[in-house]
Every structure is written in C-alpha cells, then in structure tokens.
Short mmCIF file of C-alpha atoms in Angstrom, two decimals:
data_model
loop_
_atom_site.label_atom_id
_atom_site.label_comp_id
_atom_site.label_asym_id
_atom_site.label_seq_id
_atom_site.Cartn_x
_atom_site.Cartn_y
_atom_site.Cartn_z
CA MET A 245 8.46 34.07 10.05
CA ASP A 246 8.99 34.75 6.33
CA LEU A 247 12.11 32.57 6.20
CA ALA A 248 10.33 29.82 8.10
CA LEU A 249 7.46 29.91 5.60
CA LEU A 250 9.95 29.79 2.72
CA ALA A 251 11.64 26.78 4.34
CA LEU A 252 8.25 25.09 4.76
CA PHE A 253 7.47 25.70 1.08
CA VAL A 254 10.79 24.21 -0.04
CA ILE A 255 10.33 21.18 2.22
CA ALA A 256 6.80 20.68 0.86
CA VAL A 257 7.96 20.93 -2.77
CA VAL A 258 10.83 18.44 -2.49
CA PRO A 259 9.45 14.87 -2.53
CA LEU A 260 10.22 12.67 0.46
CA LEU A 261 11.37 15.52 2.72
CA PRO A 262 9.54 15.46 6.07
CA THR A 263 6.68 17.81 5.23
CA GLU A 264 4.53 16.39 8.02
CA VAL A 265 7.16 17.14 10.67
CA ALA A 266 7.80 20.65 9.33
CA LEU A 267 4.08 21.44 9.14
CA VAL A 268 3.34 20.15 12.65
CA GLY A 269 6.30 22.11 13.99
CA MET A 270 5.34 25.36 12.26
CA ALA A 271 1.70 25.05 13.33
CA ALA A 272 2.72 24.36 16.94
CA THR A 273 5.07 27.34 16.85
CA VAL A 274 2.43 29.79 15.61
CA ALA A 275 0.01 28.48 18.24
CA GLN A 276 2.59 29.29 20.93
CA SER A 277 2.93 32.85 19.62
CA ASP A 278 -0.82 33.43 19.18
CA GLU A 279 -0.42 33.94 15.43
CA SER A 280 -2.77 32.66 12.74
CA VAL A 281 -2.08 29.21 11.35
CA LEU A 282 -3.60 30.16 7.97
CA PRO A 283 -0.34 31.38 6.34
CA VAL A 284 1.38 28.15 7.42
CA PHE A 285 -1.53 26.10 6.03
CA ALA A 286 -1.60 28.06 2.74
CA VAL A 287 2.16 27.73 2.17
CA ALA A 288 2.05 23.99 2.89
CA VAL A 289 -0.86 23.50 0.48
CA ALA A 290 0.93 25.47 -2.24
CA GLY A 291 4.19 23.55 -1.76
CA CYS A 292 2.53 20.13 -1.74
CA LEU A 293 0.44 21.02 -4.79
CA VAL A 294 3.54 22.12 -6.74
CA SER A 295 5.32 18.94 -5.65
CA ASP A 296 2.46 16.74 -6.81
CA GLN A 297 2.40 18.36 -10.26
CA LEU A 298 6.18 18.01 -10.69
CA VAL A 299 6.10 14.35 -9.64
CA TYR A 300 3.11 13.73 -11.96
CA LEU A 301 5.11 15.19 -14.86
CA ALA A 302 8.13 13.07 -13.94
CA GLY A 303 5.91 9.99 -13.95
CA ALA A 304 4.43 10.93 -17.32
CA ARG A 305 7.92 11.28 -18.82
CA GLY A 306 9.30 8.07 -17.29
CA THR A 307 6.81 5.38 -18.30
CA GLY A 308 9.56 2.75 -18.31
CA LEU A 309 9.52 2.92 -14.52
CA VAL A 310 5.98 1.55 -14.31
CA ASP A 311 6.84 -1.22 -16.76
CA ARG A 312 9.81 -2.25 -14.61
CA LEU A 313 7.79 -2.06 -11.40
CA ARG A 314 4.98 -4.16 -12.89
CA ARG A 315 7.33 -7.14 -12.93
CA ARG A 316 6.85 -7.39 -9.17
CA PRO A 317 3.60 -9.24 -8.42
CA SER A 318 2.67 -7.03 -5.45
CA VAL A 319 3.22 -3.86 -7.48
CA ALA A 320 1.34 -5.28 -10.47
CA ASN A 321 -1.56 -6.21 -8.19
CA GLY A 322 -1.55 -2.78 -6.56
CA LEU A 323 -1.43 -0.99 -9.92
CA HIS A 324 -4.27 -3.15 -11.19
CA ARG A 325 -6.43 -2.33 -8.15
CA LEU A 326 -5.54 1.36 -8.38
CA THR A 327 -6.38 1.50 -12.09
CA GLU A 328 -9.62 -0.39 -11.52
CA ALA A 329 -10.63 1.87 -8.64
CA SER A 330 -9.76 4.98 -10.63
CA THR A 331 -12.01 3.86 -13.45
CA ARG A 332 -15.00 3.73 -11.09
CA HIS A 333 -14.03 6.76 -8.99
CA PRO A 334 -11.28 8.69 -10.79
CA ARG A 335 -10.33 11.03 -7.96
CA ALA A 336 -10.94 9.06 -4.76
CA PRO A 337 -7.81 6.85 -4.86
CA LEU A 338 -5.56 9.87 -5.35
CA VAL A 339 -7.18 11.71 -2.45
CA LEU A 340 -7.02 8.71 -0.14
CA ILE A 341 -3.46 7.59 -0.95
CA ARG A 342 -2.12 10.87 0.44
CA TRP A 343 -2.86 9.62 3.97
CA LEU A 344 -0.32 6.79 3.66
CA PRO A 345 3.35 7.56 4.34
CA GLY A 346 4.88 8.63 1.01
CA GLY A 347 1.49 8.10 -0.61
CA GLY A 348 1.21 11.53 -2.19
CA THR A 349 4.50 11.07 -4.02
CA VAL A 350 3.73 7.51 -5.10
CA GLY A 351 0.19 8.43 -6.19
CA ALA A 352 1.42 11.36 -8.28
CA LEU A 353 4.19 9.30 -9.89
CA VAL A 354 1.85 6.43 -10.76
CA ALA A 355 -0.89 8.77 -12.01
CA GLY A 356 1.59 10.42 -14.35
CA ALA A 357 3.06 7.11 -15.52
CA LEU A 358 -0.40 5.70 -16.20
CA ARG A 359 -1.28 8.90 -18.08
CA TRP A 360 -4.32 9.71 -16.00
CA PRO A 361 -6.01 12.85 -17.28
CA PHE A 362 -4.17 15.84 -15.85
CA ARG A 363 -7.40 17.61 -14.93
CA ASP A 364 -8.63 14.67 -12.82
CA PHE A 365 -5.21 14.40 -11.22
CA PHE A 366 -5.00 18.11 -10.43
CA VAL A 367 -8.45 18.21 -8.83
CA ALA A 368 -7.74 15.08 -6.76
CA SER A 369 -4.34 16.44 -5.79
CA ALA A 370 -5.81 19.78 -4.71
CA ILE A 371 -8.49 18.09 -2.61
CA GLY A 372 -6.07 15.60 -1.05
CA VAL A 373 -3.40 18.21 -0.33
CA THR A 374 -5.91 20.59 1.24
CA LEU A 375 -7.45 17.93 3.48
CA TRP A 376 -4.07 16.50 4.48
CA CYS A 377 -2.55 19.90 5.26
CA ALA A 378 -5.66 20.89 7.25
CA TYR A 379 -5.38 17.69 9.29
CA ILE A 380 -1.65 18.01 9.96
CA SER A 381 -1.69 21.74 10.70
CA THR A 382 -4.64 21.26 13.06
CA ILE A 383 -2.74 18.60 14.99
CA GLY A 384 0.25 20.93 15.33
CA TYR A 385 -1.82 23.98 16.22
CA VAL A 386 -3.95 22.18 18.81
CA GLY A 387 -0.88 20.55 20.33
CA GLY A 388 0.90 23.90 20.48
CA SER A 389 -2.16 25.59 22.00
CA LEU A 390 -2.81 23.02 24.71
CA ILE A 391 0.71 22.68 26.00
CA ASP A 392 2.60 25.70 27.37
CA GLU A 393 6.10 24.33 26.78
CA PRO A 394 6.84 24.72 23.01
CA ALA A 395 9.14 21.70 22.73
CA PHE A 396 6.70 19.45 24.56
CA GLY A 397 3.81 20.77 22.44
CA LEU A 398 5.73 19.93 19.28
CA LEU A 399 6.59 16.45 20.54
CA ALA A 400 3.00 15.78 21.60
CA SER A 401 1.71 16.95 18.20
CA LEU A 402 4.23 14.77 16.37
CA ALA A 403 3.32 11.79 18.55
CA VAL A 404 -0.37 12.20 17.69
CA ALA A 405 0.44 12.56 13.97
CA VAL A 406 2.66 9.45 13.98
CA ALA A 407 0.08 7.45 15.95
CA LEU A 408 -2.75 8.40 13.58
CA GLY A 409 -0.58 7.75 10.51
CA THR A 410 0.39 4.35 11.88
CA LEU A 411 -3.24 3.52 12.61
CA ILE A 412 -4.27 4.46 9.07
CA SER A 413 -1.46 2.30 7.62
CA LEU A 414 -2.39 -0.67 9.82
CA VAL A 415 -6.06 -0.43 8.87
CA ASP A 416 -5.08 -0.27 5.20
CA ARG A 417 -2.83 -3.34 5.52
CA PHE A 418 -5.57 -5.22 7.36
CA ARG A 419 -8.11 -4.33 4.67
CA GLN A 420 -5.71 -5.40 1.91
CA GLY A 421 -5.10 -8.70 3.70
CA ARG A 422 -8.84 -9.29 4.06
CA ARG A 423 -9.35 -8.56 0.35
CA GLY A 424 -6.65 -11.11 -0.47
CA ASP A 425 -8.38 -13.68 1.75
CA LEU A 426 -11.62 -13.01 -0.08
CA GLY A 427 -9.99 -13.32 -3.51
CA VAL A 428 -10.70 -9.67 -4.34
#
C-alpha cells in the first residue's frame, strides 16, 4: 500500500496526469479490502495541493504566457470574467474551476500569472482540492464497496466520475452560452 500511496502522490503532483482515475482506483481498491480511505484521501489532497502551488509559481514567473493567450478573444473574455469574478469573490472561482477537466491546473496557472495574492490562492486551492478529492474518493470508495468484483467496481466508479464531470462541463458551457446571449 505504501508504494501505491507514493504513486498516487506523484500522479497528483504532476499536472495533467490522470489524478481522478488514480484516486478513484485507489479508493475502490481500499473499499474492496475493507481498509480506510482516509490515507488515500490525505495523500491525494497533499499531492494536489503541492501541484497547485508549483503551477501557481510557474504562472507567476511566466507572465508572458498570459499576454500571448490574451490575443485570443475567447481567452481574453474568459480572463476578464475570471478577474472580474475574483474581485467580487476572490476565492470562489478558484474553488469552482477545479471541477472542470484540467481546471485546477489552468486556475493555478492563471492565478499565478495574474499575480493574485498567494494567501487567497492557497486558501482557495486548499478548499477546492479538499472538496474535489473528497468527491472523487467517495465515488471510488462507494463503487468499490457496492460491487464485489474489483475490476467492475473500478469501472463503475470511473463511469460515474466521467458522467458527473461531463454533466458539470455541459452545464458550464450552457451557462456561458446563455451569458453570451444576454450580453453578459
């Protein structure tokens, strides 16, 4: 189990590696063996939190990236909305963006590039990471507990995670489209 937890930590630290899949799989596995999911959850939170801080620092050091990305109208519009929302509610956008595929990495990079206060970023990152890891590990653990066959439990848990992630993305796209129709 120690090597599996180390692997989970490394996967969580490296941006764009499939943390969701690894976390669902580990949680389903511990459910099958009647072990506690808390070590899996804690390692995932720690790895994701370290990853967010490293990506934030990379964004803070590479401000030219944001300038280049702003040339794209959709990116410029998104950055404008994100900056505007963060002025009103500094932590909420960073917590919420984690639920979109790749959102944690993008949010951390943009927050660093826009020089958001590190303290606000860290708190939002910690809240978002904790909620996201709780959600994903719960899906894996419940799936692993309900289904006796480990491979099927893992697949069922992954299917639920993908379906919910897709639903969240579709709702977000729909809401963005509606805002565009309303001139917001």
